[in-house]
Structures are given as structure tokens and as C-alpha cells.
Amino acid sequence: MFDSLQDRLGSIFSGLTGRGALSDKDVAAALREIRRALIEADVALEVVRDFTDRVREKAVGVDVLKSVKPGQMVVKIVHDELVEMLGSEGETIDLNAPSPVVIMMVGLQGSGKTTTTAKIAKRLSGRDKKKVLMASLDTRRPAAQEQLRQLGEQVDVASLPIIEGQSPTDIAKRAVQAGKLGGHDVVILDTAGRTHIDEPLMTEMADIRKHADPHEILLVADSLTGQDAVNLAKSFDERVGITGLVLTRMDGDGRGGAALSMRAVTGKPIKLIGTGERMDEMEEFHPKRIADRILG
Ligand code: GDP
């Protein structure tokens, strides 16, 4: 992820920092190139526009051109603005609510929802010593329920026994009830996905939300789908309301646009990133680290 953006920005910056003095024109030209590089990385247009406007404003404000190392000043401004665009540090899963804290996972089929559910369960039960219960609400695909059960065994986290014939909302209620009775700290609901957003899916999500009263609603989105992931986040947020995002497949060779635009477009934080198929391949999202990586 970000490799080509990193290359592009790297060469723009070496052109800037390699010289003693810069003119207005040099900065304007560099900004145009930065703009192009971000668009090619699939960053949402409105976000690119905002970003370059802010960099331009700051560059003028601090009198970059008169400073001793103007190129480095521009690089620093771009770095700081990137961090700003990516959101604040340390936004992770919020468990600050009465037990059991309900986390509802939503997203399209194949986005990595079930895998992420198990990864989160593993982290909360292992590292954070929480008692966790997982439940699959995917009644359309019995294989999905079985997949979660197996992952539960693998990460040593309880999953709600499957009862055939129950509706997703009934399973959600049963899971919350079982969480209460069993003294669980956290209940994670892995909802059903579809290949695309449709009305029945949104109605189902809204109904589950109403009955399970989740403290966190995390949208799992495939970072390789770029702008589609950003549009998906917008739709889910409008219809169901989300509290944060998990971007999966950050280990793939995507251009990074989804990761870079998500926060600015939806206003919702990226709380976690998936970096592989294994159960421990998940990280918290650190805007500074990502900005450092992109700028080399
Ligand atoms: P769901 O349909 O949304 O529940 O998707 P799954 O959890 O079944 O994941 C679909 C596939 O994506 C599986 O083969 C996962 O192992 C894989 N996967 C999930 N997250 C990641 C990730 O962060 N990186 C990679 N490389 N693969 C992932």
C-alpha cells in the first residue's frame, strides 16, 4: 500500500529540498504535482482539493520562501496536513460502556468481516483480558456461522451456539442476553453481508441496531476497493450510523486512496487496519506512522 504515492512524492520533494531557494512558481508547481499524485493514488477529489488548499495557505503563512531551508518547510507542512487529514492518534475500539459492551460489525460480503470479528475477539480476550462472546447473524449462509465458530475455536473465544431458524435480530437479542447472563465484557455481532448495498440489508442492519443497542458499529471495508470503499462508508453511515472503520487488506498493493480519504469524507475514524489473513495481523491505525511511511 502507498508504494507508488511514496515514490511520486519522494521525487517531488527531492526536487524541492535539493535546492537552496524556491520561488512562488516552484511551490505552485510542486503543489500541482502533489495534487496529481494524490488523485492518482485514488484519494477523493474533494479531499485532494482541501488538502492542497491548506498546504498552500500554510506555505504562504509561514513565509516558506524566505526561510533557510524552504524545501524542508514545504515537506513538513505536507506531513502535518497528511496527519491532520488522517485523523487524530489513538482512536481505537471504545469499551467505555456498561457490560456487555456490544460491538456490531457491518460491511459487504468478502470484505473481511468475519476474519476481523475473530481478530478483534482474540485481541480483546488475550491482550485486554476481556471475556468475549461472538455471534454470527448471517442466517443466509450457514457456512458463515460455521466459519465464525471455527475461528472462535482457533482463537479460544466463545461463540454463541447456532440455533437454526432464528432471525438475525433474534440471534442478536439472544447474544446480548447470553452476554449478560454469562458475565461477558464484550459481545461482538458479525452481521450478514451482501455483494452490494441493498434496501433489505440496510433495514436488517437498522433493526439489529435498534434491538442490540451497540456501543460500537464498525464498518469493515476492503481498502483495495478504493473510492468504492469510501462511498460504502458514506452509505452505511447515513443509513445505519457507524462509529468507526476497519480497513482490511492494507497488506495488498492498493493505491491507498481509501485509507487517505476515509476520515475526511465520513468524519469517522479508522480504528483498525487488517494487514493479513492471520489472526494476529491487525494493527491500530496511527496517522503519524502512515504519514511517515508515505513521505519516507
Ligand atoms: P466476510 O465475508 O466479510 O466475512 O469476509 P471473510 O472474513 O470471510 O474474509 C474474506 C477473505 O479475506 C478471507 O480469505 C480472509 O482470510 C481474507 N482477509 C480478511 N482480512 C484480510 C486482510 O487484512 N488481509 C488479507 N490479505 N486478507 C484478508
Tab-separated table of C-alpha atoms and ligand atoms in Angstrom:
chain	number	residue	atom	x	y	z
A	1	MET	CA	0.000	0.000	0.000
A	2	PHE	CA	1.127	3.579	-0.746
A	3	ASP	CA	4.219	2.459	-2.687
A	4	SER	CA	3.611	4.448	-5.840
A	5	LEU	CA	2.404	7.504	-3.909
A	6	GLN	CA	5.555	7.310	-1.835
A	7	ASP	CA	7.691	7.201	-4.990
A	8	ARG	CA	5.871	10.112	-6.574
A	9	LEU	CA	6.015	12.349	-3.531
A	10	GLY	CA	9.605	11.328	-2.899
A	11	SER	CA	10.702	12.624	-6.264
A	12	ILE	CA	8.667	15.835	-5.939
A	13	PHE	CA	10.270	16.507	-2.573
A	14	SER	CA	13.801	15.731	-3.610
A	15	GLY	CA	13.303	18.295	-6.354
A	16	LEU	CA	12.319	20.837	-3.701
A	17	THR	CA	14.779	20.091	-0.927
A	18	GLY	CA	17.741	19.751	-3.250
A	19	ARG	CA	17.695	23.499	-3.882
A	20	GLY	CA	18.550	26.460	-1.706
A	21	ALA	CA	15.923	28.957	-2.801
A	22	LEU	CA	12.394	28.469	-4.062
A	23	SER	CA	10.148	30.847	-5.939
A	24	ASP	CA	6.381	31.135	-5.735
A	25	LYS	CA	6.288	29.368	-9.041
A	26	ASP	CA	8.329	26.411	-7.757
A	27	VAL	CA	5.922	25.922	-4.859
A	28	ALA	CA	2.887	26.230	-7.116
A	29	ALA	CA	4.360	23.651	-9.484
A	30	ALA	CA	5.135	21.266	-6.628
A	31	LEU	CA	1.596	21.645	-5.320
A	32	ARG	CA	0.210	20.786	-8.737
A	33	GLU	CA	2.317	17.650	-8.801
A	34	ILE	CA	1.280	16.689	-5.280
A	35	ARG	CA	-2.330	17.139	-6.330
A	36	ARG	CA	-1.836	14.876	-9.324
A	37	ALA	CA	-0.069	12.231	-7.221
A	38	LEU	CA	-2.911	12.159	-4.696
A	39	ILE	CA	-5.555	11.884	-7.408
A	40	GLU	CA	-3.644	9.020	-8.980
A	41	ALA	CA	-3.499	7.335	-5.562
A	42	ASP	CA	-7.320	7.420	-5.728
A	43	VAL	CA	-7.802	9.972	-2.955
A	44	ALA	CA	-11.282	11.542	-3.161
A	45	LEU	CA	-11.240	14.720	-5.235
A	46	GLU	CA	-12.810	16.927	-2.583
A	47	VAL	CA	-10.203	15.750	-0.105
A	48	VAL	CA	-7.356	16.468	-2.514
A	49	ARG	CA	-8.686	19.978	-3.114
A	50	ASP	CA	-8.958	20.711	0.598
A	51	PHE	CA	-5.562	19.282	1.253
A	52	THR	CA	-3.725	21.318	-1.370
A	53	ASP	CA	-5.608	24.473	-0.351
A	54	ARG	CA	-4.471	24.062	3.217
A	55	VAL	CA	-0.881	23.331	2.278
A	56	ARG	CA	-0.860	26.409	0.039
A	57	GLU	CA	-2.311	28.605	2.769
A	58	LYS	CA	0.204	27.429	5.335
A	59	ALA	CA	3.119	27.722	2.945
A	60	VAL	CA	2.235	31.360	2.333
A	61	GLY	CA	1.517	31.991	6.013
A	62	VAL	CA	4.894	30.935	7.357
A	63	ASP	CA	6.886	32.721	4.712
A	64	VAL	CA	8.395	29.496	3.480
A	65	LEU	CA	10.269	31.120	0.681
A	66	LYS	CA	12.300	33.329	2.986
A	67	SER	CA	13.257	30.525	5.338
A	68	VAL	CA	16.713	28.946	5.318
A	69	LYS	CA	15.517	25.597	4.005
A	70	PRO	CA	12.270	26.305	2.156
A	71	GLY	CA	12.020	22.830	0.614
A	72	GLN	CA	12.088	21.163	4.002
A	73	MET	CA	9.459	23.565	5.281
A	74	VAL	CA	7.120	22.532	2.478
A	75	VAL	CA	7.733	18.852	3.225
A	76	LYS	CA	6.944	19.437	6.901
A	77	ILE	CA	3.719	21.251	6.055
A	78	VAL	CA	2.650	18.381	3.770
A	79	HIS	CA	3.466	15.879	6.512
A	80	ASP	CA	1.447	17.760	9.143
A	81	GLU	CA	-1.503	18.187	6.810
A	82	LEU	CA	-1.427	14.473	5.960
A	83	VAL	CA	-1.638	13.624	9.653
A	84	GLU	CA	-4.488	16.092	10.035
A	85	MET	CA	-6.340	14.510	7.106
A	86	LEU	CA	-5.889	11.006	8.556
A	87	GLY	CA	-7.389	11.915	11.935
A	88	SER	CA	-6.177	12.039	15.490
A	89	GLU	CA	-3.922	9.468	17.113
A	90	GLY	CA	-5.119	6.608	19.235
A	91	GLU	CA	-8.714	6.282	18.062
A	92	THR	CA	-9.383	2.674	18.867
A	93	ILE	CA	-12.277	0.492	19.991
A	94	ASP	CA	-14.153	2.177	22.811
A	95	LEU	CA	-15.227	-0.202	25.565
A	96	ASN	CA	-16.314	2.535	27.905
A	97	ALA	CA	-19.911	1.376	28.470
A	98	PRO	CA	-21.751	-0.984	30.813
A	99	SER	CA	-21.074	-4.696	30.230
A	100	PRO	CA	-21.613	-6.397	27.990
A	101	VAL	CA	-20.344	-3.803	25.522
A	102	VAL	CA	-21.866	-4.665	22.164
A	103	ILE	CA	-19.759	-4.262	19.025
A	104	MET	CA	-21.651	-4.619	15.747
A	105	MET	CA	-19.605	-5.449	12.654
A	106	VAL	CA	-21.099	-4.395	9.320
A	107	GLY	CA	-19.935	-4.491	5.716
A	108	LEU	CA	-20.163	-6.231	2.386
A	109	GLN	CA	-19.609	-9.923	1.851
A	110	GLY	CA	-15.959	-10.770	1.378
A	111	SER	CA	-14.680	-7.566	2.975
A	112	GLY	CA	-13.097	-9.498	5.846
A	113	LYS	CA	-15.855	-9.042	8.398
A	114	THR	CA	-15.768	-12.497	9.956
A	115	THR	CA	-11.975	-12.606	9.987
A	116	THR	CA	-11.867	-9.174	11.635
A	117	THR	CA	-14.501	-10.193	14.188
A	118	ALA	CA	-12.270	-13.069	15.288
A	119	LYS	CA	-9.140	-10.896	15.226
A	120	ILE	CA	-10.798	-8.330	17.489
A	121	ALA	CA	-12.111	-11.081	19.783
A	122	LYS	CA	-8.628	-12.540	20.037
A	123	ARG	CA	-7.090	-9.183	20.878
A	124	LEU	CA	-9.701	-8.228	23.461
A	125	SER	CA	-9.607	-11.590	25.195
A	126	GLY	CA	-5.837	-12.072	25.025
A	127	ARG	CA	-4.191	-8.688	25.374
A	128	ASP	CA	-7.005	-6.935	27.220
A	129	LYS	CA	-8.150	-9.926	29.306
A	130	LYS	CA	-11.824	-9.379	28.457
A	131	LYS	CA	-14.418	-12.108	28.456
A	132	VAL	CA	-15.717	-12.070	24.892
A	133	LEU	CA	-18.651	-13.708	23.134
A	134	MET	CA	-19.019	-13.718	19.345
A	135	ALA	CA	-22.195	-14.372	17.373
A	136	SER	CA	-22.772	-14.759	13.650
A	137	LEU	CA	-26.035	-13.205	12.440
A	138	ASP	CA	-25.605	-14.453	8.897
A	139	THR	CA	-28.636	-16.685	8.572
A	140	ARG	CA	-28.474	-16.782	4.787
A	141	ARG	CA	-25.134	-18.516	4.710
A	142	PRO	CA	-24.860	-21.337	7.248
A	143	ALA	CA	-21.203	-21.618	6.201
A	144	ALA	CA	-20.610	-18.146	7.631
A	145	GLN	CA	-21.906	-19.185	11.041
A	146	GLU	CA	-19.742	-22.282	10.932
A	147	GLN	CA	-16.732	-20.182	9.868
A	148	LEU	CA	-17.089	-17.967	12.937
A	149	ARG	CA	-17.494	-20.967	15.202
A	150	GLN	CA	-14.276	-22.471	13.862
A	151	LEU	CA	-12.387	-19.206	14.168
A	152	GLY	CA	-13.671	-18.983	17.739
A	153	GLU	CA	-12.081	-22.336	18.484
A	154	GLN	CA	-8.884	-21.207	16.850
A	155	VAL	CA	-8.589	-18.012	18.910
A	156	ASP	CA	-10.102	-19.606	22.006
A	157	VAL	CA	-13.104	-17.293	22.242
A	158	ALA	CA	-16.674	-18.455	22.860
A	159	SER	CA	-19.191	-18.195	20.052
A	160	LEU	CA	-22.935	-18.301	20.526
A	161	PRO	CA	-24.364	-21.770	19.834
A	162	ILE	CA	-26.124	-21.842	16.469
A	163	ILE	CA	-29.891	-22.356	16.557
A	164	GLU	CA	-31.378	-22.833	13.119
A	165	GLY	CA	-34.463	-20.890	12.080
A	166	GLN	CA	-33.799	-17.752	14.137
A	167	SER	CA	-33.816	-14.329	12.520
A	168	PRO	CA	-30.687	-12.126	12.693
A	169	THR	CA	-32.416	-9.836	15.196
A	170	ASP	CA	-33.414	-12.810	17.368
A	171	ILE	CA	-29.836	-14.059	17.357
A	172	ALA	CA	-28.624	-10.571	18.295
A	173	LYS	CA	-31.020	-10.441	21.236
A	174	ARG	CA	-30.030	-13.934	22.311
A	175	ALA	CA	-26.348	-12.985	22.110
A	176	VAL	CA	-26.802	-9.901	24.280
A	177	GLN	CA	-28.829	-11.905	26.773
A	178	ALA	CA	-26.211	-14.679	26.843
A	179	GLY	CA	-23.542	-11.999	27.298
A	180	LYS	CA	-25.376	-10.624	30.311
A	181	LEU	CA	-26.034	-13.998	31.896
A	182	GLY	CA	-22.541	-15.281	31.195
A	183	GLY	CA	-20.814	-12.207	32.624
A	184	HIS	CA	-19.162	-11.317	29.318
A	185	ASP	CA	-17.452	-7.959	28.987
A	186	VAL	CA	-17.914	-7.768	25.235
A	187	VAL	CA	-20.345	-9.231	22.700
A	188	ILE	CA	-19.322	-8.979	19.039
A	189	LEU	CA	-22.075	-9.338	16.432
A	190	ASP	CA	-20.893	-10.412	12.992
A	191	THR	CA	-23.767	-9.326	10.743
A	192	ALA	CA	-24.557	-10.691	7.291
A	193	GLY	CA	-23.022	-9.089	4.237
A	194	ARG	CA	-24.215	-8.863	0.646
A	195	THR	CA	-22.322	-8.373	-2.566
A	196	HIS	CA	-23.672	-4.823	-2.721
A	197	ILE	CA	-25.754	-2.458	-0.625
A	198	ASP	CA	-29.485	-3.011	-0.923
A	199	GLU	CA	-32.590	-1.976	0.941
A	200	PRO	CA	-33.221	-5.268	2.795
A	201	LEU	CA	-29.632	-5.234	4.074
A	202	MET	CA	-29.956	-1.706	5.424
A	203	THR	CA	-33.322	-2.478	7.023
A	204	GLU	CA	-31.847	-5.568	8.654
A	205	MET	CA	-28.874	-3.585	9.994
A	206	ALA	CA	-31.134	-0.844	11.369
A	207	ASP	CA	-33.325	-3.445	13.081
A	208	ILE	CA	-30.380	-5.215	14.699
A	209	ARG	CA	-29.038	-1.875	15.830
A	210	LYS	CA	-32.349	-0.997	17.439
A	211	HIS	CA	-32.523	-4.217	19.413
A	212	ALA	CA	-28.891	-4.801	20.321
A	213	ASP	CA	-28.020	-1.175	21.128
A	214	PRO	CA	-24.354	-1.478	20.085
A	215	HIS	CA	-21.786	0.873	21.572
A	216	GLU	CA	-19.565	0.486	18.522
A	217	ILE	CA	-20.697	-0.064	14.935
A	218	LEU	CA	-17.620	-0.819	12.888
A	219	LEU	CA	-17.738	-0.868	9.127
A	220	VAL	CA	-15.277	-3.347	7.655
A	221	ALA	CA	-14.186	-2.211	4.207
A	222	ASP	CA	-11.682	-3.617	1.744
A	223	SER	CA	-9.006	-0.963	1.234
A	224	LEU	CA	-8.242	-2.363	-2.227
A	225	THR	CA	-11.627	-1.159	-3.476
A	226	GLY	CA	-10.517	2.480	-3.208
A	227	GLN	CA	-13.288	5.015	-3.777
A	228	ASP	CA	-15.945	2.288	-3.623
A	229	ALA	CA	-14.956	1.745	-0.003
A	230	VAL	CA	-15.346	5.461	0.687
A	231	ASN	CA	-18.821	5.545	-0.910
A	232	LEU	CA	-19.778	2.417	1.001
A	233	ALA	CA	-18.777	4.068	4.273
A	234	LYS	CA	-20.877	7.113	3.434
A	235	SER	CA	-23.949	4.981	2.700
A	236	PHE	CA	-23.612	2.841	5.797
A	237	ASP	CA	-23.121	5.905	7.916
A	238	GLU	CA	-26.179	7.639	6.521
A	239	ARG	CA	-28.421	4.608	6.861
A	240	VAL	CA	-27.176	2.720	9.901
A	241	GLY	CA	-24.733	5.104	11.537
A	242	ILE	CA	-21.189	3.908	12.154
A	243	THR	CA	-18.740	4.749	14.918
A	244	GLY	CA	-15.585	3.771	13.108
A	245	LEU	CA	-13.922	1.864	10.302
A	246	VAL	CA	-11.714	-1.128	9.855
A	247	LEU	CA	-9.789	-1.185	6.597
A	248	THR	CA	-8.720	-4.655	5.554
A	249	ARG	CA	-6.103	-5.826	3.048
A	250	MET	CA	-3.740	-2.999	3.842
A	251	ASP	CA	-1.067	-5.610	3.085
A	252	GLY	CA	-2.179	-5.609	-0.563
A	253	ASP	CA	-0.813	-3.347	-3.266
A	254	GLY	CA	-3.683	-0.871	-3.313
A	255	ARG	CA	-3.033	2.767	-4.076
A	256	GLY	CA	-4.107	3.896	-0.629
A	257	GLY	CA	-6.847	6.337	-1.603
A	258	ALA	CA	-9.442	4.750	0.669
A	259	ALA	CA	-7.204	4.945	3.707
A	260	LEU	CA	-6.327	8.542	2.931
A	261	SER	CA	-9.843	9.814	2.219
A	262	MET	CA	-11.969	7.867	4.692
A	263	ARG	CA	-11.639	10.141	7.663
A	264	ALA	CA	-12.062	13.363	5.724
A	265	VAL	CA	-15.103	12.170	3.762
A	266	THR	CA	-17.005	10.361	6.501
A	267	GLY	CA	-15.763	12.159	9.613
A	268	LYS	CA	-15.415	8.718	11.197
A	269	PRO	CA	-12.082	7.390	12.430
A	270	ILE	CA	-10.212	4.405	11.037
A	271	LYS	CA	-9.858	2.373	14.203
A	272	LEU	CA	-8.052	-0.700	12.948
A	273	ILE	CA	-6.337	-1.999	9.836
A	274	GLY	CA	-6.101	-5.589	8.632
A	275	THR	CA	-2.641	-6.478	7.417
A	276	GLY	CA	-3.013	-10.160	6.528
A	277	GLU	CA	-5.122	-13.276	6.849
A	278	ARG	CA	-3.627	-14.464	10.119
A	279	MET	CA	-5.422	-13.805	13.381
A	280	ASP	CA	-2.677	-11.530	14.698
A	281	GLU	CA	-2.408	-9.491	11.502
A	282	MET	CA	-4.329	-6.430	12.640
A	283	GLU	CA	-2.994	-3.084	13.818
A	284	GLU	CA	-4.254	0.118	15.285
A	285	PHE	CA	-4.267	2.987	12.813
A	286	HIS	CA	-1.586	5.564	13.545
A	287	PRO	CA	-1.878	8.641	11.309
A	288	LYS	CA	1.675	9.791	12.098
A	289	ARG	CA	3.176	6.437	11.212
A	290	ILE	CA	1.240	6.325	7.936
A	291	ALA	CA	2.295	9.868	7.053
A	292	ASP	CA	5.917	8.985	7.833
A	293	ARG	CA	5.668	5.916	5.645
A	294	ILE	CA	4.182	7.827	2.743
A	295	LEU	CA	6.748	10.587	2.960
A	296	GLY	CA	9.633	8.141	3.510
B	1	GDP	P1	-16.606	-11.648	5.127
B	1	GDP	O1	-17.406	-12.266	4.028
B	1	GDP	O2	-16.692	-10.149	5.105
B	1	GDP	O3	-16.895	-12.197	6.478
B	1	GDP	O4	-15.072	-11.960	4.774
B	1	GDP	P2	-14.063	-13.023	5.423
B	1	GDP	O5	-13.723	-12.645	6.814
B	1	GDP	O6	-14.562	-14.396	5.185
B	1	GDP	O7	-12.746	-12.730	4.551
B	1	GDP	C1	-12.670	-12.998	3.178
B	1	GDP	C2	-11.215	-13.353	2.827
B	1	GDP	O8	-10.367	-12.221	3.036
B	1	GDP	C3	-10.641	-14.462	3.683
B	1	GDP	O9	-9.895	-15.338	2.859
B	1	GDP	C4	-9.731	-13.737	4.669
B	1	GDP	O10	-8.674	-14.555	5.103
B	1	GDP	C5	-9.242	-12.571	3.831
B	1	GDP	N1	-8.845	-11.395	4.620
B	1	GDP	C6	-9.541	-10.759	5.603
B	1	GDP	N2	-8.855	-9.698	6.085
B	1	GDP	C7	-7.684	-9.647	5.404
B	1	GDP	C8	-6.537	-8.761	5.431
B	1	GDP	O11	-6.448	-7.784	6.182
B	1	GDP	N3	-5.531	-9.042	4.540
B	1	GDP	C9	-5.591	-10.103	3.686
B	1	GDP	N4	-4.550	-10.298	2.851
B	1	GDP	N5	-6.646	-10.937	3.622
B	1	GDP	C10	-7.685	-10.722	4.465
